[in-house]
XYZ file of C-alpha atoms in Angstrom:
326
model
C 131.695 74.044 103.446
C 134.764 74.835 105.346
C 138.509 73.928 104.646
C 140.065 71.546 106.977
C 143.725 72.670 107.786
C 146.118 69.806 108.623
C 149.400 71.790 109.389
C 150.509 74.935 107.668
C 147.340 76.506 106.297
C 149.221 78.330 103.443
C 150.718 75.101 102.081
C 148.415 73.881 99.372
C 149.765 70.410 99.626
C 148.540 70.178 103.155
C 145.086 71.518 102.768
C 141.936 69.606 101.858
C 139.592 71.546 99.533
C 135.923 71.225 99.320
C 135.629 73.019 95.880
C 137.600 75.065 93.403
C 136.390 78.361 95.041
C 138.211 77.384 98.312
C 141.217 76.510 96.249
C 141.118 80.000 94.589
C 140.872 81.685 97.969
C 143.848 79.854 99.108
C 145.782 81.016 95.989
C 144.891 84.593 96.728
C 145.882 84.292 100.415
C 149.225 82.760 99.391
C 149.868 85.709 97.159
C 149.142 88.228 99.901
C 151.387 86.362 102.333
C 154.261 86.424 99.810
C 154.048 90.139 99.406
C 151.857 90.248 96.298
C 154.217 88.012 94.382
C 152.740 86.647 91.146
C 154.754 83.449 91.316
C 152.603 80.828 92.805
C 154.195 77.946 90.906
C 154.110 75.990 94.153
C 150.354 75.986 94.291
C 148.819 73.261 92.192
C 145.052 72.591 91.816
C 144.438 68.920 92.615
C 143.279 66.936 89.575
C 139.937 66.138 91.343
C 139.025 69.800 91.555
C 139.659 70.468 87.832
C 136.856 68.007 87.098
C 134.577 69.070 90.018
C 131.491 70.995 89.028
C 130.500 74.146 90.960
C 128.184 73.545 93.939
C 124.544 73.977 92.923
C 122.888 76.892 94.380
C 119.978 76.612 96.735
C 116.638 77.533 95.172
C 113.285 78.225 96.616
C 111.520 77.137 93.333
C 109.894 73.818 93.541
C 110.236 71.334 90.806
C 107.063 70.038 89.230
C 108.348 66.416 89.739
C 109.765 66.674 93.247
C 108.300 67.790 96.515
C 105.078 69.196 95.025
C 102.225 67.355 96.797
C 99.604 69.840 95.909
C 98.961 68.178 92.524
C 97.932 65.080 94.436
C 95.249 66.909 96.240
C 91.701 65.745 95.197
C 89.954 67.936 92.517
C 92.889 70.323 92.096
C 92.996 69.705 88.359
C 89.273 70.099 87.946
C 89.110 73.292 89.918
C 91.980 74.859 88.018
C 90.372 74.087 84.758
C 87.061 75.418 85.994
C 88.564 78.695 87.171
C 90.312 79.248 83.820
C 87.126 78.488 82.042
C 85.124 80.860 84.076
C 87.609 83.643 83.317
C 88.095 83.113 79.649
C 85.153 81.412 78.139
C 82.934 84.595 78.438
C 85.646 86.508 76.571
C 85.742 83.978 73.814
C 82.006 84.055 73.506
C 82.085 87.894 73.296
C 84.790 87.692 70.526
C 82.674 84.939 68.701
C 79.473 86.774 68.711
C 81.237 90.073 67.490
C 81.222 88.268 64.029
C 77.422 87.755 64.235
C 75.516 88.937 61.170
C 72.096 89.302 63.086
C 70.842 92.134 65.237
C 70.878 90.154 68.455
C 73.988 90.151 70.471
C 73.767 86.580 71.703
C 71.692 84.951 68.898
C 73.936 83.581 66.044
C 72.625 84.234 62.552
C 75.693 83.775 60.432
C 79.105 84.996 60.126
C 79.582 88.733 59.042
C 81.876 91.614 59.536
C 78.985 94.046 59.495
C 79.109 95.222 62.900
C 82.838 96.053 62.699
C 81.925 98.238 59.743
C 79.208 99.876 61.978
C 81.655 100.525 64.829
C 84.335 102.024 62.644
C 81.722 104.419 60.968
C 79.782 105.299 64.011
C 80.423 108.899 64.807
C 79.437 108.575 68.480
C 81.690 105.704 69.090
C 84.578 107.388 67.192
C 84.170 110.466 69.350
C 84.019 108.447 72.570
C 87.153 106.476 71.433
C 89.013 109.746 70.676
C 88.157 111.175 74.088
C 89.333 107.972 75.811
C 92.551 107.894 73.895
C 93.406 111.447 74.525
C 92.653 111.274 78.188
C 94.628 108.019 78.385
C 97.693 109.332 76.637
C 97.849 112.535 78.599
C 97.247 110.694 81.928
C 99.909 108.025 80.970
C 102.584 110.723 80.177
C 101.812 112.611 83.379
C 101.511 109.600 85.688
C 104.668 108.057 84.243
C 106.662 111.133 84.872
C 105.321 111.487 88.431
C 105.881 107.775 89.072
C 109.520 107.811 88.121
C 110.090 110.910 90.320
C 108.262 109.218 93.073
C 110.413 105.998 92.756
C 113.631 108.000 92.714
C 112.678 109.911 95.665
C 111.529 106.913 97.788
C 114.870 105.126 96.964
C 116.831 107.810 98.793
C 114.540 107.896 101.920
C 115.156 106.131 105.200
C 113.675 102.632 105.654
C 110.779 104.027 107.785
C 110.051 106.856 105.258
C 110.061 104.498 102.250
C 107.777 101.983 104.063
C 105.310 104.832 104.890
C 105.501 106.193 101.258
C 104.903 102.742 99.776
C 101.937 102.096 102.125
C 100.288 105.402 101.133
C 100.764 104.798 97.421
C 99.508 101.138 97.562
C 96.493 102.137 99.728
C 94.827 103.802 96.741
C 94.583 100.557 94.915
C 92.742 98.936 97.910
C 90.243 101.752 98.366
C 86.917 100.967 96.551
C 86.513 102.914 93.291
C 83.107 104.255 94.271
C 84.778 105.956 97.250
C 87.541 107.297 95.069
C 85.000 108.558 92.630
C 82.921 110.391 95.256
C 86.112 111.855 96.926
C 87.577 112.967 93.617
C 84.245 114.693 92.623
C 84.227 116.383 95.999
C 87.762 117.529 95.682
C 87.244 118.843 92.196
C 84.146 120.967 93.361
C 86.238 122.180 96.372
C 88.972 123.647 94.237
C 86.419 125.350 91.981
C 86.391 123.081 88.907
C 83.387 121.560 87.261
C 83.210 118.141 85.679
C 84.937 118.068 82.280
C 88.070 117.250 80.432
C 90.689 118.656 82.768
C 89.247 117.154 86.048
C 88.980 113.875 84.087
C 92.676 113.953 83.168
C 93.702 114.903 86.741
C 91.621 112.008 88.093
C 93.017 109.437 85.683
C 96.602 110.616 86.340
C 96.178 110.177 90.094
C 94.912 106.656 90.084
C 97.324 105.591 87.271
C 100.377 106.471 89.419
C 100.368 103.299 91.583
C 100.222 101.142 88.423
C 103.281 102.892 87.010
C 105.190 102.679 90.408
C 104.800 98.931 90.722
C 106.924 97.786 87.824
C 109.453 100.613 88.106
C 110.161 99.691 91.785
C 110.402 96.006 90.826
C 112.962 96.853 88.154
C 114.986 99.083 90.454
C 115.094 96.399 93.094
C 116.869 94.031 90.470
C 119.583 96.513 89.624
C 122.908 96.099 91.312
C 123.840 99.206 93.210
C 127.424 98.720 92.183
C 126.377 100.425 88.873
C 125.552 103.635 90.610
C 128.584 103.358 92.859
C 130.800 102.870 89.805
C 129.273 105.956 88.176
C 130.060 107.999 91.278
C 133.599 106.611 91.417
C 134.179 107.795 87.821
C 133.123 111.314 88.743
C 129.544 111.434 87.620
C 127.378 113.831 89.503
C 123.975 113.133 90.860
C 121.974 114.272 87.832
C 124.368 112.653 85.354
C 123.988 109.423 87.221
C 120.167 109.633 86.962
C 120.174 110.469 83.357
C 122.916 108.344 82.089
C 122.743 105.258 84.360
C 119.592 104.922 86.398
C 116.937 105.988 83.747
C 118.318 103.776 81.011
C 118.356 100.838 83.407
C 114.707 101.527 84.391
C 113.431 101.776 80.828
C 111.867 98.240 80.808
C 110.000 99.050 83.987
C 108.981 102.560 82.672
C 107.600 101.149 79.558
C 105.629 98.442 81.406
C 104.229 100.924 83.870
C 103.147 103.285 81.125
C 101.356 100.488 79.243
C 99.514 99.390 82.359
C 98.582 103.097 83.162
C 97.244 103.327 79.546
C 95.015 100.216 79.781
C 93.738 101.185 83.225
C 92.836 104.720 81.989
C 91.122 103.332 78.922
C 89.077 100.832 81.044
C 88.028 103.104 83.919
C 84.300 103.500 84.293
C 83.543 104.223 87.920
C 85.575 107.324 88.444
C 84.964 108.641 84.958
C 81.374 108.377 85.503
C 81.453 111.130 88.238
C 83.452 113.554 86.040
C 82.276 113.186 82.370
C 80.058 115.716 80.756
C 78.072 115.596 77.503
C 81.220 116.545 75.509
C 83.703 114.352 77.335
C 81.967 111.008 77.255
C 84.601 108.102 77.363
C 84.295 104.799 75.632
C 83.395 102.701 78.751
C 80.675 105.170 79.589
C 79.314 105.111 76.118
C 79.361 101.274 76.162
C 77.328 101.471 79.382
C 74.769 103.593 77.703
C 74.586 101.130 74.752
C 73.892 98.281 77.188
C 71.031 100.270 78.912
C 69.354 100.709 75.461
C 69.661 97.167 74.522
C 72.628 94.946 73.781
C 73.501 94.478 70.061
C 76.603 93.051 68.380
C 78.326 96.481 68.324
C 78.875 96.182 72.012
C 80.613 92.846 71.321
C 82.829 94.445 68.801
C 83.986 97.282 71.104
C 84.640 94.821 73.901
C 86.585 92.656 71.491
C 88.837 95.532 70.475
C 89.416 96.523 74.099
C 90.257 92.920 74.769
C 92.805 92.995 71.816
C 94.329 96.053 73.329
C 94.733 94.377 76.736
C 96.364 91.342 75.003
C 98.916 93.488 73.104
C 99.882 95.218 76.325
C 100.137 91.940 78.198
C 102.330 90.419 75.552
C 104.472 93.613 75.324
C 104.988 93.760 79.083
C 105.829 89.996 79.188
C 108.454 90.452 76.423
C 109.979 93.293 78.186
C 110.039 91.413 81.498
C 111.755 88.416 79.841
C 114.258 90.665 78.184
C 114.909 92.282 81.491
C 115.709 89.081 83.316
C 118.273 87.956 80.625
């Protein structure tokens, strides 16, 4: 909305204002033209502007009550409920049958915590869990450190270089896992290593990096670059700006990325299947071996515990995201 000038565009009594912002701009202009004088007693805000609310910003977010014609499309509600049921009902069934007292995984024979006790005292399951946790922790630390360095480096690249780097890092999430598994095993053999703990950690670190990068880059995109410019204006060097300004502002994204990397590493089966040995069996590999022998409620228990881990990570990431947006 533009101001309409009638005669002298510095005379507030001869200008029509659209909102209080235009009036403030006129006051500032009047001060400049008077040589920076603070006396603007001749400028009075019209009474109607004092009561005028700020103009509402445009928003691309659709209201649930206005302009949303999709909800009137036939069968939308039914399809939405069916999709959610297809996704979550099997998980609920697995959790329900983890409390089954019988020996059949999907035949209810009474409520019992028997199989939870079996899982927490089973040496093979404990060893596989310890291996998965150790690999996941090391891979999370390494991938988070590399992901942060990657994001900081890409942020200082040219637009073309940044686009190319982003395309390369995102491509690894689109490549089928079976291809990544074969390629990783071939590379491990090429550099003279045999399947085992170290190749397993290297492989997990590699495929976790894109999952770390996503939330960190999203967080960096929301930070006002004036923060970095202010640090430079105050005399902060590059490293000081990174450690005192950039990294503290990126903490929510870093934590979210690390949590995602941890869950992805704990869940991985395909790539780990190419690199595990008898002494480095991870939990997903062990669960698969149990299923091949015959499904029993202990599998439901392990799956329920992994599901609980995923829920904790999701809730934590959501809380961090909400805190970030405030």
